[in-house]
Coordinates of C-alpha atoms in Angstrom, one line a residue:
M1 CA -21.1 -53.7 -28.1
H2 CA -24.2 -54.4 -25.4
P3 CA -22.7 -55.3 -21.8
L4 CA -23.4 -58.4 -20.5
V5 CA -26.1 -58.2 -18.4
N6 CA -27.0 -61.1 -15.1
P7 CA -30.5 -62.0 -14.4
A8 CA -31.2 -59.5 -12.3
G9 CA -31.0 -57.1 -15.5
E10 CA -28.2 -55.4 -14.0
A11 CA -25.0 -54.9 -16.0
A12 CA -22.2 -57.8 -15.4
P13 CA -18.4 -56.4 -14.6
P14 CA -16.4 -58.0 -17.3
A15 CA -15.3 -61.2 -16.7
G16 CA -11.8 -60.2 -16.6
R17 CA -12.2 -58.1 -14.0
V18 CA -13.9 -60.7 -12.2
M19 CA -11.2 -63.4 -12.4
C20 CA -8.8 -62.5 -9.6
P21 CA -5.6 -61.5 -11.5
D22 CA -2.8 -62.7 -9.3
S23 CA -4.6 -66.2 -8.9
V24 CA -2.6 -68.8 -10.0
G25 CA -5.7 -70.2 -11.8
R26 CA -5.4 -66.6 -14.1
T27 CA -1.9 -67.5 -15.1
L28 CA -2.4 -70.9 -15.8
L29 CA -5.6 -69.9 -18.0
E30 CA -3.2 -67.4 -20.0
M31 CA -0.3 -69.8 -20.4
A32 CA -2.6 -72.1 -21.5
V33 CA -2.6 -70.8 -25.1
P34 CA 0.4 -71.1 -27.6
P35 CA 2.3 -67.6 -27.3
D36 CA 1.1 -66.3 -30.5
E37 CA -3.0 -66.7 -29.1
R38 CA -1.8 -64.8 -26.1
R39 CA -3.9 -61.6 -25.3
G40 CA -3.7 -58.6 -23.3
D41 CA -0.4 -57.8 -21.3
G42 CA -1.5 -59.9 -17.8
L43 CA 1.9 -61.8 -17.9
A44 CA 3.7 -58.4 -18.0
R45 CA 1.9 -57.5 -14.5
V46 CA 3.9 -57.9 -11.0
P47 CA 1.5 -59.3 -8.6
V48 CA 0.6 -57.4 -5.2
L49 CA 3.1 -58.9 -3.5
G50 CA 5.9 -58.4 -5.4
R51 CA 5.3 -54.5 -5.4
R52 CA 6.5 -51.6 -3.1
G53 CA 9.9 -54.0 -2.0
E54 CA 12.1 -50.4 -1.5
L55 CA 9.1 -49.3 1.6
P56 CA 9.3 -50.0 5.0
E57 CA 7.9 -53.0 6.5
E58 CA 4.5 -51.0 7.8
L59 CA 4.4 -48.7 4.7
R60 CA 4.7 -51.3 2.1
R61 CA 1.6 -53.4 4.0
A62 CA -0.3 -50.1 3.7
A63 CA 0.8 -49.9 0.3
L64 CA 0.0 -53.3 -0.7
A65 CA -3.3 -53.1 1.1
A66 CA -4.3 -50.3 -1.5
D67 CA -2.9 -51.9 -4.5
A68 CA -5.1 -54.9 -3.6
A69 CA -8.4 -53.5 -3.1
E70 CA -7.9 -51.2 -6.0
D71 CA -7.2 -54.6 -8.1
A72 CA -10.3 -56.3 -6.1
L73 CA -13.4 -56.4 -7.8
P74 CA -15.8 -53.9 -5.5
E75 CA -18.2 -55.0 -3.1
T76 CA -21.0 -53.3 -5.4
Q77 CA -20.3 -55.5 -8.5
V78 CA -20.4 -59.1 -6.8
G79 CA -23.7 -59.1 -6.8
Q80 CA -23.8 -58.2 -10.9
V81 CA -21.1 -61.4 -11.2
D82 CA -22.7 -63.4 -14.0
A83 CA -20.5 -66.9 -14.2
E84 CA -21.6 -68.0 -17.5
A85 CA -20.3 -64.9 -18.9
V86 CA -16.8 -65.9 -17.1
A87 CA -17.1 -69.4 -18.8
R88 CA -17.7 -67.7 -22.3
W89 CA -14.6 -65.6 -21.4
I90 CA -12.4 -68.7 -20.2
T91 CA -13.4 -70.4 -23.7
G92 CA -12.8 -67.6 -25.7
H93 CA -8.9 -68.1 -24.9
H94 CA -8.6 -70.8 -27.0
R95 CA -8.5 -69.8 -30.9
S96 CA -7.9 -72.9 -32.6
P97 CA -11.4 -74.5 -34.4
S98 CA -11.1 -77.6 -32.7
Y99 CA -9.0 -79.8 -30.5
P100 CA -8.1 -83.5 -29.9
A101 CA -8.9 -83.4 -26.4
V102 CA -9.7 -80.7 -23.4
V103 CA -8.1 -81.1 -20.0
L104 CA -10.6 -80.0 -17.4
G105 CA -10.6 -79.3 -13.5
S106 CA -8.1 -78.4 -10.7
P107 CA -5.7 -75.8 -11.2
H108 CA -2.5 -77.9 -11.6
G109 CA 0.7 -77.2 -13.7
A110 CA 0.9 -80.5 -14.8
A111 CA -2.3 -80.1 -16.3
L112 CA -1.2 -77.6 -18.5
H113 CA 2.0 -79.4 -19.7
L114 CA -0.4 -82.5 -20.6
A115 CA -3.0 -80.1 -22.3
A116 CA 0.3 -78.8 -24.5
A117 CA 1.5 -82.2 -24.9
L118 CA -1.8 -83.6 -26.5
G119 CA -2.6 -80.5 -28.5
A120 CA -5.3 -80.1 -26.3
A121 CA -7.4 -76.5 -24.2
W122 CA -7.4 -76.2 -20.7
L123 CA -10.4 -75.2 -18.7
P124 CA -10.5 -74.5 -15.1
A125 CA -13.5 -75.7 -13.0
S126 CA -13.6 -72.8 -10.6
F127 CA -12.4 -69.1 -10.7
T128 CA -11.2 -66.9 -7.8
V129 CA -12.6 -63.7 -7.0
T130 CA -11.4 -61.2 -4.8
V131 CA -13.2 -58.4 -2.9
P132 CA -12.1 -55.6 -0.7
W133 CA -12.6 -55.7 2.9
P134 CA -12.2 -52.5 4.9
G135 CA -11.2 -52.5 8.3
G136 CA -10.0 -56.0 7.9
S137 CA -6.7 -57.8 9.6
P138 CA -5.2 -60.8 9.1
E139 CA -6.1 -62.5 12.1
N140 CA -9.6 -61.7 12.3
W141 CA -11.0 -64.5 10.1
Q142 CA -14.3 -64.7 11.9
A143 CA -15.1 -61.1 10.7
A144 CA -14.0 -62.4 7.3
R145 CA -16.0 -64.9 7.4
E146 CA -19.1 -63.2 8.4
Y147 CA -18.4 -60.5 5.6
G148 CA -17.6 -63.5 3.3
T149 CA -21.0 -65.1 3.9
R150 CA -22.7 -62.1 2.8
L151 CA -21.1 -61.8 -0.2
A152 CA -21.1 -65.2 -1.2
Q153 CA -25.1 -64.8 -0.8
R154 CA -25.5 -62.2 -2.9
L155 CA -23.1 -64.0 -5.8
M156 CA -24.7 -67.4 -5.5
A157 CA -28.3 -65.3 -5.5
G158 CA -27.1 -64.5 -9.0
N159 CA -25.9 -68.0 -10.4
P160 CA -27.4 -70.7 -9.2
G161 CA -25.3 -73.3 -10.6
V162 CA -22.1 -72.3 -8.6
S163 CA -20.9 -73.0 -5.0
V164 CA -18.4 -70.4 -3.1
R165 CA -15.2 -71.9 -0.8
Q166 CA -14.1 -68.8 1.2
V167 CA -10.7 -69.3 1.8
H168 CA -8.7 -67.2 4.6
D169 CA -5.1 -67.8 3.8
P170 CA -1.9 -65.8 6.0
V171 CA 0.4 -68.1 4.7
L172 CA -0.2 -67.6 0.7
R173 CA -1.8 -64.5 0.7
G174 CA 0.2 -62.6 3.9
S175 CA -1.0 -59.1 4.6
L176 CA -3.3 -59.4 1.9
C177 CA -5.7 -61.5 3.7
G178 CA -6.5 -58.5 5.7
A179 CA -7.1 -56.5 2.9
T180 CA -9.3 -58.5 0.8
V181 CA -11.4 -61.9 0.9
S182 CA -11.0 -64.4 -1.4
L183 CA -13.8 -66.7 -3.1
H184 CA -13.5 -69.6 -5.1
V185 CA -16.5 -69.9 -7.4
R186 CA -16.8 -73.3 -8.2
W187 CA -19.5 -74.8 -10.9
C188 CA -21.9 -77.4 -9.7
T189 CA -22.4 -78.3 -13.3
L190 CA -21.0 -77.6 -16.5
P191 CA -21.6 -74.3 -17.6
G192 CA -23.4 -73.8 -21.1
A193 CA -20.2 -72.3 -22.3
Y194 CA -18.0 -75.4 -21.8
R195 CA -21.0 -77.9 -22.8
S196 CA -20.5 -75.8 -26.0
F197 CA -16.7 -76.1 -26.7
L198 CA -16.9 -79.8 -26.0
R199 CA -19.7 -80.1 -28.1
E200 CA -18.5 -78.1 -31.1
R201 CA -15.0 -78.2 -30.7
L202 CA -13.5 -81.3 -29.8
V203 CA -12.9 -83.5 -32.9
P204 CA -14.9 -86.6 -33.4
G205 CA -13.7 -89.1 -31.6
G206 CA -11.9 -86.8 -29.3
A207 CA -11.7 -87.2 -25.4
S208 CA -12.3 -85.0 -22.4
I209 CA -10.0 -85.6 -19.3
L210 CA -10.7 -84.4 -15.8
V211 CA -8.1 -83.3 -13.4
R212 CA -9.3 -83.4 -9.6
D213 CA -7.0 -82.7 -6.3
L214 CA -9.1 -85.0 -3.7
R215 CA -7.1 -83.4 -0.6
T216 CA -9.3 -82.8 2.1
W217 CA -9.4 -79.7 4.5
P218 CA -11.5 -79.2 7.6
M219 CA -14.2 -76.5 6.5
L220 CA -16.8 -74.2 8.3
G221 CA -20.5 -74.1 6.9
G222 CA -22.8 -71.7 6.5
P223 CA -25.8 -71.0 3.9
P224 CA -26.3 -73.5 1.2
G225 CA -23.6 -73.5 -1.4
Y226 CA -21.2 -71.8 1.0
T227 CA -18.1 -73.2 3.1
F228 CA -15.1 -71.2 4.8
Q229 CA -11.6 -72.5 5.1
I230 CA -8.7 -71.5 6.9
G231 CA -5.5 -72.3 4.9
T232 CA -5.1 -74.4 2.2
P233 CA -3.0 -77.5 1.5
T234 CA -1.1 -75.6 -1.6
S235 CA 1.0 -73.9 1.2
G236 CA 2.8 -77.2 2.2
W237 CA 1.1 -76.1 6.0
T238 CA -1.2 -78.6 7.6
A239 CA -4.6 -77.3 9.0
N240 CA -3.3 -78.0 12.7
D241 CA -0.4 -75.3 11.6
H242 CA -2.9 -72.8 11.5
R243 CA -3.2 -72.6 15.3
G244 CA -2.6 -70.3 18.2
D245 CA 0.2 -72.7 19.7
S246 CA 2.0 -72.7 16.9
D247 CA 5.0 -70.8 17.4
A248 CA 5.8 -70.7 13.5
F249 CA 2.4 -69.3 12.8
I250 CA 2.2 -67.0 15.4
R251 CA 5.6 -65.7 14.1
L252 CA 4.3 -65.3 10.5
L253 CA 0.9 -63.5 11.7
H254 CA 3.3 -61.0 13.6
T255 CA 5.3 -60.4 10.4
I256 CA 2.0 -59.8 8.5
G257 CA 0.6 -56.8 10.9
G258 CA -1.7 -59.5 12.6
A259 CA -2.7 -59.6 15.9
D260 CA -3.9 -62.2 18.5
W261 CA -5.3 -65.5 16.7
T262 CA -8.3 -67.3 17.6
D263 CA -8.2 -70.9 17.2
P264 CA -11.2 -72.2 15.1
P265 CA -13.4 -74.8 16.7
E266 CA -12.6 -78.5 16.9
G267 CA -14.2 -81.1 14.9
R268 CA -14.9 -79.5 11.9
P269 CA -16.1 -81.9 9.0
L270 CA -13.4 -82.2 6.3
H271 CA -14.7 -81.5 2.8
Y272 CA -12.4 -81.3 -0.5
A273 CA -10.2 -78.3 -0.9
E274 CA -10.7 -75.4 -2.4
T275 CA -8.8 -76.9 -5.6
S276 CA -10.4 -79.8 -5.8
G277 CA -13.6 -78.4 -7.7
E278 CA -17.3 -79.7 -7.1
P279 CA -17.6 -83.7 -7.2
D280 CA -20.7 -83.7 -9.4
L281 CA -18.6 -82.4 -12.2
E282 CA -17.2 -85.8 -12.9
P283 CA -20.2 -88.1 -13.7
E284 CA -21.8 -85.3 -15.5
L285 CA -18.3 -84.9 -17.9
L286 CA -18.2 -88.6 -18.4
E287 CA -22.0 -88.8 -19.3
F288 CA -21.5 -85.9 -21.6
A289 CA -18.9 -87.7 -22.9
A290 CA -21.0 -91.1 -23.6
K291 CA -23.7 -89.1 -25.2
T292 CA -21.3 -87.1 -27.2
G293 CA -19.4 -90.1 -28.5
T294 CA -16.3 -89.1 -27.0
A295 CA -14.0 -90.3 -24.7
G296 CA -14.1 -89.8 -21.0
H297 CA -10.9 -89.9 -18.5
R298 CA -10.2 -88.9 -15.0
M299 CA -6.8 -88.1 -13.5
L300 CA -7.5 -87.8 -9.7
Y301 CA -4.7 -87.4 -7.4
N302 CA -4.3 -86.7 -3.6
D303 CA -0.8 -85.8 -4.1
P304 CA -0.4 -83.0 -6.7
Q305 CA 3.1 -83.8 -6.7
A306 CA 2.9 -87.3 -8.1
F307 CA 1.1 -85.9 -10.7
S308 CA 3.7 -83.4 -11.7
A309 CA 6.1 -86.7 -11.5
A310 CA 4.1 -88.9 -14.1
V311 CA 4.0 -85.9 -16.6
A312 CA 7.5 -85.4 -16.4
D313 CA 7.8 -89.0 -17.1
L314 CA 5.6 -88.3 -20.2
Y315 CA 7.8 -86.3 -21.8
R316 CA 11.0 -87.7 -21.1
S317 CA 9.8 -91.2 -22.5
R318 CA 7.4 -90.0 -25.1
L319 CA 8.7 -86.7 -26.4
R320 CA 12.4 -87.6 -26.8
P321 CA 13.9 -84.6 -25.4
R322 CA 16.3 -83.3 -27.7
H323 CA 19.1 -81.7 -25.2
G324 CA 21.7 -84.7 -24.8
D325 CA 20.4 -86.8 -21.9
G326 CA 17.9 -84.3 -21.4
H327 CA 17.4 -81.0 -19.3
A328 CA 14.7 -80.7 -16.9
L329 CA 13.0 -77.5 -15.9
V330 CA 11.5 -77.6 -12.3
T331 CA 9.2 -74.6 -11.8
A332 CA 7.0 -73.8 -9.1
G333 CA 3.1 -72.1 -9.0
R334 CA 3.1 -69.3 -11.4
M335 CA 6.2 -69.7 -13.1
I336 CA 5.2 -71.9 -15.8
D337 CA 5.1 -71.8 -19.7
P338 CA 3.9 -75.3 -21.2
W339 CA 4.3 -74.3 -24.6
Q340 CA 7.4 -72.9 -24.3
V341 CA 9.1 -75.9 -22.7
L342 CA 7.3 -78.4 -25.5
D343 CA 9.0 -76.0 -28.0
A344 CA 12.5 -76.4 -26.1
G345 CA 12.3 -79.9 -25.9
L346 CA 12.5 -80.0 -21.6
V347 CA 11.4 -82.3 -19.4
P348 CA 8.8 -79.9 -16.9
Y349 CA 8.4 -80.6 -13.3
W350 CA 6.3 -78.3 -11.4
C351 CA 5.5 -77.8 -7.9
E352 CA 2.3 -76.4 -6.9
S353 CA 4.2 -74.1 -4.1
S354 CA 7.6 -73.0 -3.1
S355 CA 7.3 -74.8 0.1
R356 CA 9.8 -77.0 1.5
A357 CA 7.4 -80.0 0.9
A358 CA 7.2 -79.2 -2.8
A359 CA 10.9 -79.0 -3.3
E360 CA 11.8 -82.0 -1.6
A361 CA 9.3 -84.3 -3.8
A362 CA 11.2 -82.3 -6.7
E363 CA 14.1 -84.0 -5.4
L364 CA 13.2 -87.4 -4.5
W365 CA 12.0 -87.4 -8.7
L366 CA 15.3 -86.4 -9.5
A367 CA 17.2 -88.9 -7.3
G368 CA 14.8 -91.2 -8.8
N369 CA 15.4 -90.8 -12.6
P370 CA 18.6 -91.5 -14.3
P371 CA 20.6 -88.3 -14.1
F372 CA 19.7 -85.3 -16.4
E373 CA 22.4 -83.6 -18.4
R374 CA 20.9 -80.2 -17.2
V375 CA 18.7 -79.3 -14.5
S376 CA 17.2 -76.0 -14.8
V377 CA 15.4 -74.2 -11.8
L378 CA 12.9 -71.5 -11.5
P379 CA 10.8 -71.2 -8.1
D380 CA 8.2 -68.7 -7.4
P381 CA 8.4 -66.6 -4.1
S382 CA 5.7 -66.9 -1.8
G383 CA 5.7 -63.4 -1.0
T384 CA 5.6 -64.3 2.6
R385 CA 8.4 -65.4 4.8
H386 CA 7.4 -68.7 6.7
G387 CA 8.9 -71.6 8.2
R388 CA 7.9 -74.1 5.9
L389 CA 9.3 -72.4 2.9
A390 CA 12.0 -73.8 0.7
S391 CA 15.5 -72.0 1.1
S392 CA 17.4 -70.6 -1.7
A393 CA 19.9 -73.0 -0.8
H394 CA 17.4 -75.6 -1.3
W395 CA 16.9 -74.5 -5.0
R396 CA 20.1 -74.5 -5.6
S397 CA 20.7 -78.2 -4.5
I398 CA 17.7 -79.3 -6.9
A399 CA 19.9 -77.4 -9.5
R400 CA 22.9 -79.5 -8.8
F401 CA 21.2 -82.6 -10.0
G402 CA 22.3 -81.7 -13.4
R403 CA 25.3 -83.9 -14.4
G404 CA 26.8 -81.4 -16.8
G405 CA 25.6 -78.3 -14.6
G406 CA 22.5 -76.7 -14.1
M407 CA 21.1 -73.1 -12.5
V408 CA 18.6 -71.4 -10.5
D409 CA 17.5 -68.2 -12.3
G410 CA 19.3 -65.3 -11.5
L411 CA 16.1 -62.5 -11.3
V412 CA 13.7 -64.9 -9.0
A413 CA 16.9 -65.8 -6.8
G414 CA 17.4 -61.8 -6.2
R415 CA 13.8 -61.8 -5.3
Y416 CA 13.1 -65.1 -3.2
P417 CA 11.0 -65.0 -1.1
M418 CA 9.6 -61.9 -0.6
L419 CA 9.0 -60.5 -4.0
P420 CA 7.1 -62.4 -6.4
A421 CA 8.1 -61.8 -10.1
A422 CA 5.8 -61.1 -13.4
A423 CA 4.7 -64.4 -14.4
G424 CA 5.7 -63.4 -18.0
H425 CA 9.1 -64.0 -16.9
A426 CA 8.8 -67.8 -16.9
S427 CA 8.8 -67.4 -20.9
R428 CA 11.9 -65.3 -20.9
F429 CA 13.9 -67.7 -18.8
V430 CA 12.6 -70.9 -21.1
R431 CA 13.7 -69.3 -24.0
Q432 CA 17.1 -68.4 -22.6
A433 CA 17.6 -71.9 -20.7
A434 CA 17.3 -73.6 -24.4
P435 CA 17.2 -73.0 -27.7
A436 CA 13.6 -73.6 -29.4
S437 CA 13.1 -76.4 -32.2
P438 CA 10.4 -77.9 -34.2
R439 CA 7.4 -78.3 -32.0
P440 CA 6.9 -82.1 -31.2
D441 CA 3.7 -83.6 -32.8
P442 CA 1.0 -83.9 -30.6
I443 CA 0.6 -87.6 -28.4
P444 CA -2.4 -89.4 -29.2
V445 CA -4.8 -89.1 -26.2
A446 CA -5.2 -93.2 -26.3
A447 CA -1.3 -93.8 -25.7
C448 CA -1.3 -90.7 -23.3
V449 CA -3.7 -92.4 -21.0
R450 CA -2.2 -95.9 -21.2
H451 CA 1.6 -94.8 -20.2
L452 CA -0.4 -92.5 -17.2
A453 CA -2.1 -95.8 -16.3
R454 CA 0.6 -98.1 -16.5
G455 CA 3.1 -95.7 -14.5
S456 CA 0.6 -94.9 -12.0
L457 CA 2.4 -93.7 -9.1
P458 CA 1.2 -93.6 -5.4
G459 CA -1.6 -90.7 -5.0
L460 CA -2.2 -90.5 -8.5
V461 CA -5.0 -92.6 -10.0
V462 CA -5.8 -92.5 -14.1
A463 CA -8.3 -94.3 -16.0

């Protein structure tokens, strides 16, 4: 088989090497297909921040930096990245000849649960690339930006249909943000592989559903197509928390080996955050749906937990949980397996991280619903210890919402909060939490959209 060749005539790195193996988007992609269609052993992989727990902290940081650099895409291959080849690799994960719907957009776990309930495929609107950063350090965002700008220009030169958002995040990436730079590559227009998938594998009269995060964040600009972002809303921190006058932030920096922090300039313009994807995809997808005689829908949120609550409510009302008064499963981050959840008849609520804000939103959802018989909880250790993190006691209190009992997974609890586990542990946990039974019939797309639109929560728009 001949290697893929990029527009510059050089062999492109394999797509599986390009997409960061520790990114939430990569885990969601691998979990988006039924268990019998999954390929490779990526879900058995312990993320870099979950390794080397036996070492003293300073030695551990050095070892993790070496591991992260080894897993990242070499700098010499950045200009050879072929975003269209990545899109083909993504669509290749889905094996069925046809689908009633395609869910496309922001990396959100509820989108995966929605896709599973519909029998749909899931396609991300972006992918994350990490590149080694020799001589980097967590506090030196200026140098990270200079280096990332050069990398982004090389990547975009060979891929005119993408933009690059660099994210420098000491909170969720910890010391690794001083070992590698993180580039979020976002399609500005539907890649050819996605168009072919929608045209050839969406059933006649099927539907495309765009899921989009509308949260904004301060940005620094650069060359056309490139922007730079310090921190991320998914961490549970605000942009103003990433400052030298924040005691919690400075403590975190010192914990991960950082030195003195220089605040970014005031008055940075707000743009959609890295999870949003490019705005132009929305009208293009709706126009494509109209031309192909399929339905086009949008699910837009500025509160990610509102989307999680809406999909959990859909499961409880439409799929008739089969275990007494229902069994709720609260998970976070990379701890997700939508198909196992569907087979087990559970009601899934997904937290985008293990932040205190996300855990509090899960509590509010449980408190506002008729009680479940059981509540199982599977948090995702962040890999860093910080002041906005939900405590172990907080997760245990969520499990106690179960009228007949509840539990927090023991393996993850023992590793929390510093050692994230392999994503595949979520599959094992779900199998142990409830027995599998015949998979329910897919919910018709039109009925699903009507249900979500009628019950729209503040922070979520369904159309």
